[in-house]
Structures are given as structure tokens and as C-alpha cells.
Amino acid sequence: MFKVTKVAENRLDIAFGGKLDSNEMKAALDELQQQAEGIEDGVMLYRIEDFAIPTLSAMAVEFTRLPEMFAMIRRFSKAAVLCDKQWVQTISELEGKLLPGLTIKAFDMDQQQEAEHWLRS
């Protein structure tokens, strides 16, 4: 499951859970790119529940689209990740250190208010 909702002019909320196959990954990346169109200095709120590593074919789809995904990510300055799995939180924040211009901060699922406040600050 991957759902993208544009909740404000500069904000996307993304709900992710389960295991994605190649068709689902393609649809998810298409939706993400479409919803991000026109956003500048944006923020994202990721809600990750029931995380499973995508299939190899899904990762291949993502890999082939890396250049356009990096271009899309430049539209955003912050991403808050809500997830109860500590290893996902750690990897998310590490990813933020590797992507210039994007700060990623992880929160537990019950910390949505704190995440929302951080995105606005």
C-alpha cells in the first residue's frame, strides 16, 4: 500500500505499508511525482506501517528512476517519518544526511503532533 495526499500547497502526506511489487512501485513513484509537481520548499509526512522490504523487481524499478526521483526530492526541505521500527527510523535519518538539502527526522507512531510541529518549524 502506498498513498500520497497533497494536504497543503507545500506538503505531501505519504502512507506506506506492506510489500511493493514492480507494478505497485511504478504506480507509487508516478503518484509521488505527480503530487509533488509545483511544490517548492516542501515538506513530507511519511507514515510507515507494517514495513516490508520491496521485491527485487520493485527495487529495480526504483533504481531505474533514481535521476527523476532525485530531481523531485529537491522540491522538499524536510520529511518527518512516523514509524515504530527503530531500524527504519535510523535508516530514514541516515538517508537525510546523504541527500543534500533534505532533512529527515524520525518519530514514533504516537508522536504525530511532534512531527507536525517539527515540519512547521
PDB file of C-alpha atoms in Angstrom:
ATOM      1  CA  MET A   1       0.000   0.000   0.000  1.00  0.00           C
ATOM      2  CA  PHE A   2       1.306   3.426  -0.976  1.00  0.00           C
ATOM      3  CA  LYS A   3      -0.903   6.500  -0.860  1.00  0.00           C
ATOM      4  CA  VAL A   4       0.103  10.110  -1.498  1.00  0.00           C
ATOM      5  CA  THR A   5      -2.110  13.002  -0.440  1.00  0.00           C
ATOM      6  CA  LYS A   6      -1.381  16.662  -1.084  1.00  0.00           C
ATOM      7  CA  VAL A   7      -2.668  18.261   2.128  1.00  0.00           C
ATOM      8  CA  ALA A   8      -1.317  21.777   1.561  1.00  0.00           C
ATOM      9  CA  GLU A   9       0.354  23.814  -1.155  1.00  0.00           C
ATOM     10  CA  ASN A  10       3.775  22.666   0.028  1.00  0.00           C
ATOM     11  CA  ARG A  11       3.021  19.407   1.877  1.00  0.00           C
ATOM     12  CA  LEU A  12       2.554  15.772   0.948  1.00  0.00           C
ATOM     13  CA  ASP A  13       1.412  13.059   3.329  1.00  0.00           C
ATOM     14  CA  ILE A  14       2.531   9.587   2.338  1.00  0.00           C
ATOM     15  CA  ALA A  15       1.179   6.361   3.815  1.00  0.00           C
ATOM     16  CA  PHE A  16       3.245   3.257   3.151  1.00  0.00           C
ATOM     17  CA  GLY A  17       2.858  -0.310   4.301  1.00  0.00           C
ATOM     18  CA  GLY A  18       3.320  -3.875   3.204  1.00  0.00           C
ATOM     19  CA  LYS A  19       5.460  -5.173   0.379  1.00  0.00           C
ATOM     20  CA  LEU A  20       5.510  -3.478  -3.027  1.00  0.00           C
ATOM     21  CA  ASP A  21       5.997  -5.365  -6.277  1.00  0.00           C
ATOM     22  CA  SER A  22       7.254  -3.766  -9.504  1.00  0.00           C
ATOM     23  CA  ASN A  23       3.800  -2.648 -10.712  1.00  0.00           C
ATOM     24  CA  GLU A  24       2.941  -1.133  -7.337  1.00  0.00           C
ATOM     25  CA  MET A  25       6.333   0.589  -7.158  1.00  0.00           C
ATOM     26  CA  LYS A  26       5.854   2.123 -10.604  1.00  0.00           C
ATOM     27  CA  ALA A  27       2.371   3.363  -9.662  1.00  0.00           C
ATOM     28  CA  ALA A  28       3.666   4.704  -6.321  1.00  0.00           C
ATOM     29  CA  LEU A  29       6.533   6.637  -7.912  1.00  0.00           C
ATOM     30  CA  ASP A  30       4.217   8.010 -10.617  1.00  0.00           C
ATOM     31  CA  GLU A  31       1.760   9.196  -7.942  1.00  0.00           C
ATOM     32  CA  LEU A  32       4.517  10.729  -5.827  1.00  0.00           C
ATOM     33  CA  GLN A  33       5.974  12.595  -8.768  1.00  0.00           C
ATOM     34  CA  GLN A  34       2.558  13.835  -9.917  1.00  0.00           C
ATOM     35  CA  GLN A  35       1.562  15.085  -6.448  1.00  0.00           C
ATOM     36  CA  ALA A  36       4.948  16.813  -5.977  1.00  0.00           C
ATOM     37  CA  GLU A  37       4.558  18.804  -9.194  1.00  0.00           C
ATOM     38  CA  GLY A  38       4.791  22.542  -8.498  1.00  0.00           C
ATOM     39  CA  ILE A  39       5.879  22.207  -4.861  1.00  0.00           C
ATOM     40  CA  GLU A  40       8.832  24.323  -3.717  1.00  0.00           C
ATOM     41  CA  ASP A  41      10.464  24.216  -0.272  1.00  0.00           C
ATOM     42  CA  GLY A  42       8.014  21.459   0.566  1.00  0.00           C
ATOM     43  CA  VAL A  43       7.624  19.105   3.489  1.00  0.00           C
ATOM     44  CA  MET A  44       6.530  15.475   3.663  1.00  0.00           C
ATOM     45  CA  LEU A  45       4.975  13.401   6.421  1.00  0.00           C
ATOM     46  CA  TYR A  46       5.629   9.674   5.922  1.00  0.00           C
ATOM     47  CA  ARG A  47       3.558   7.177   7.879  1.00  0.00           C
ATOM     48  CA  ILE A  48       5.185   3.750   7.602  1.00  0.00           C
ATOM     49  CA  GLU A  49       3.203   0.835   8.986  1.00  0.00           C
ATOM     50  CA  ASP A  50       3.802  -2.869   8.524  1.00  0.00           C
ATOM     51  CA  PHE A  51       7.006  -2.222   6.576  1.00  0.00           C
ATOM     52  CA  ALA A  52       8.316  -4.966   4.322  1.00  0.00           C
ATOM     53  CA  ILE A  53      11.307  -4.727   2.007  1.00  0.00           C
ATOM     54  CA  PRO A  54      10.093  -4.322  -1.597  1.00  0.00           C
ATOM     55  CA  THR A  55      10.585  -7.142  -4.075  1.00  0.00           C
ATOM     56  CA  LEU A  56      13.764  -7.170  -6.173  1.00  0.00           C
ATOM     57  CA  SER A  57      11.763  -6.184  -9.246  1.00  0.00           C
ATOM     58  CA  ALA A  58      10.304  -3.224  -7.320  1.00  0.00           C
ATOM     59  CA  MET A  59      13.791  -2.110  -6.280  1.00  0.00           C
ATOM     60  CA  ALA A  60      14.880  -2.376  -9.926  1.00  0.00           C
ATOM     61  CA  VAL A  61      12.040  -0.038 -10.928  1.00  0.00           C
ATOM     62  CA  GLU A  62      13.104   2.421  -8.245  1.00  0.00           C
ATOM     63  CA  PHE A  63      16.750   2.209  -9.304  1.00  0.00           C
ATOM     64  CA  THR A  64      15.938   2.989 -12.950  1.00  0.00           C
ATOM     65  CA  ARG A  65      14.070   6.110 -11.838  1.00  0.00           C
ATOM     66  CA  LEU A  66      16.688   7.473  -9.444  1.00  0.00           C
ATOM     67  CA  PRO A  67      17.588  10.553 -11.551  1.00  0.00           C
ATOM     68  CA  GLU A  68      13.983  11.758 -11.693  1.00  0.00           C
ATOM     69  CA  MET A  69      13.435  10.896  -8.014  1.00  0.00           C
ATOM     70  CA  PHE A  70      16.492  12.943  -7.000  1.00  0.00           C
ATOM     71  CA  ALA A  71      15.127  15.865  -9.041  1.00  0.00           C
ATOM     72  CA  MET A  72      11.737  15.526  -7.328  1.00  0.00           C
ATOM     73  CA  ILE A  73      13.293  15.306  -3.843  1.00  0.00           C
ATOM     74  CA  ARG A  74      14.932  18.715  -4.403  1.00  0.00           C
ATOM     75  CA  ARG A  75      11.462  20.224  -4.128  1.00  0.00           C
ATOM     76  CA  PHE A  76      11.429  19.334  -0.409  1.00  0.00           C
ATOM     77  CA  SER A  77      13.424  20.580   2.574  1.00  0.00           C
ATOM     78  CA  LYS A  78      12.017  18.387   5.377  1.00  0.00           C
ATOM     79  CA  ALA A  79      10.499  14.959   5.827  1.00  0.00           C
ATOM     80  CA  ALA A  80       9.096  13.565   9.058  1.00  0.00           C
ATOM     81  CA  VAL A  81       8.898   9.777   9.264  1.00  0.00           C
ATOM     82  CA  LEU A  82       6.402   8.135  11.600  1.00  0.00           C
ATOM     83  CA  CYS A  83       7.316   4.510  12.269  1.00  0.00           C
ATOM     84  CA  ASP A  84       7.573   2.230  15.292  1.00  0.00           C
ATOM     85  CA  LYS A  85      10.502   0.221  13.927  1.00  0.00           C
ATOM     86  CA  GLN A  86      13.732   1.671  15.286  1.00  0.00           C
ATOM     87  CA  TRP A  87      15.848   0.374  12.381  1.00  0.00           C
ATOM     88  CA  VAL A  88      13.556   2.128   9.851  1.00  0.00           C
ATOM     89  CA  GLN A  89      13.845   5.352  11.870  1.00  0.00           C
ATOM     90  CA  THR A  90      17.645   5.064  11.914  1.00  0.00           C
ATOM     91  CA  ILE A  91      17.899   4.390   8.172  1.00  0.00           C
ATOM     92  CA  SER A  92      15.489   7.266   7.441  1.00  0.00           C
ATOM     93  CA  GLU A  93      17.592   9.768   9.356  1.00  0.00           C
ATOM     94  CA  LEU A  94      20.780   8.425   7.752  1.00  0.00           C
ATOM     95  CA  GLU A  95      19.198   8.897   4.327  1.00  0.00           C
ATOM     96  CA  GLY A  96      18.543  12.527   5.263  1.00  0.00           C
ATOM     97  CA  LYS A  97      22.252  13.015   5.921  1.00  0.00           C
ATOM     98  CA  LEU A  98      23.050  11.676   2.445  1.00  0.00           C
ATOM     99  CA  LEU A  99      20.546  13.792   0.494  1.00  0.00           C
ATOM    100  CA  PRO A 100      21.688  17.418   0.188  1.00  0.00           C
ATOM    101  CA  GLY A 101      19.012  19.937   1.087  1.00  0.00           C
ATOM    102  CA  LEU A 102      16.649  17.423   2.734  1.00  0.00           C
ATOM    103  CA  THR A 103      16.458  16.970   6.498  1.00  0.00           C
ATOM    104  CA  ILE A 104      14.709  13.814   7.692  1.00  0.00           C
ATOM    105  CA  LYS A 105      13.642  13.281  11.287  1.00  0.00           C
ATOM    106  CA  ALA A 106      12.029  10.092  12.579  1.00  0.00           C
ATOM    107  CA  PHE A 107       9.280   9.849  15.168  1.00  0.00           C
ATOM    108  CA  ASP A 108       7.351   7.036  16.840  1.00  0.00           C
ATOM    109  CA  MET A 109       3.827   6.477  15.507  1.00  0.00           C
ATOM    110  CA  ASP A 110       2.273   8.135  18.569  1.00  0.00           C
ATOM    111  CA  GLN A 111       4.301  11.328  18.007  1.00  0.00           C
ATOM    112  CA  GLN A 112       2.366  12.741  15.064  1.00  0.00           C
ATOM    113  CA  GLN A 113       1.791  16.090  16.800  1.00  0.00           C
ATOM    114  CA  GLU A 114       5.522  16.456  17.439  1.00  0.00           C
ATOM    115  CA  ALA A 115       6.260  15.557  13.808  1.00  0.00           C
ATOM    116  CA  GLU A 116       3.722  18.088  12.523  1.00  0.00           C
ATOM    117  CA  HIS A 117       5.186  20.781  14.780  1.00  0.00           C
ATOM    118  CA  TRP A 118       8.722  19.972  13.562  1.00  0.00           C
ATOM    119  CA  LEU A 119       7.608  20.224   9.919  1.00  0.00           C
ATOM    120  CA  ARG A 120       6.166  23.711  10.583  1.00  0.00           C
ATOM    121  CA  SER A 121       9.246  24.996  12.438  1.00  0.00           C
TER     122      SER A 121
END
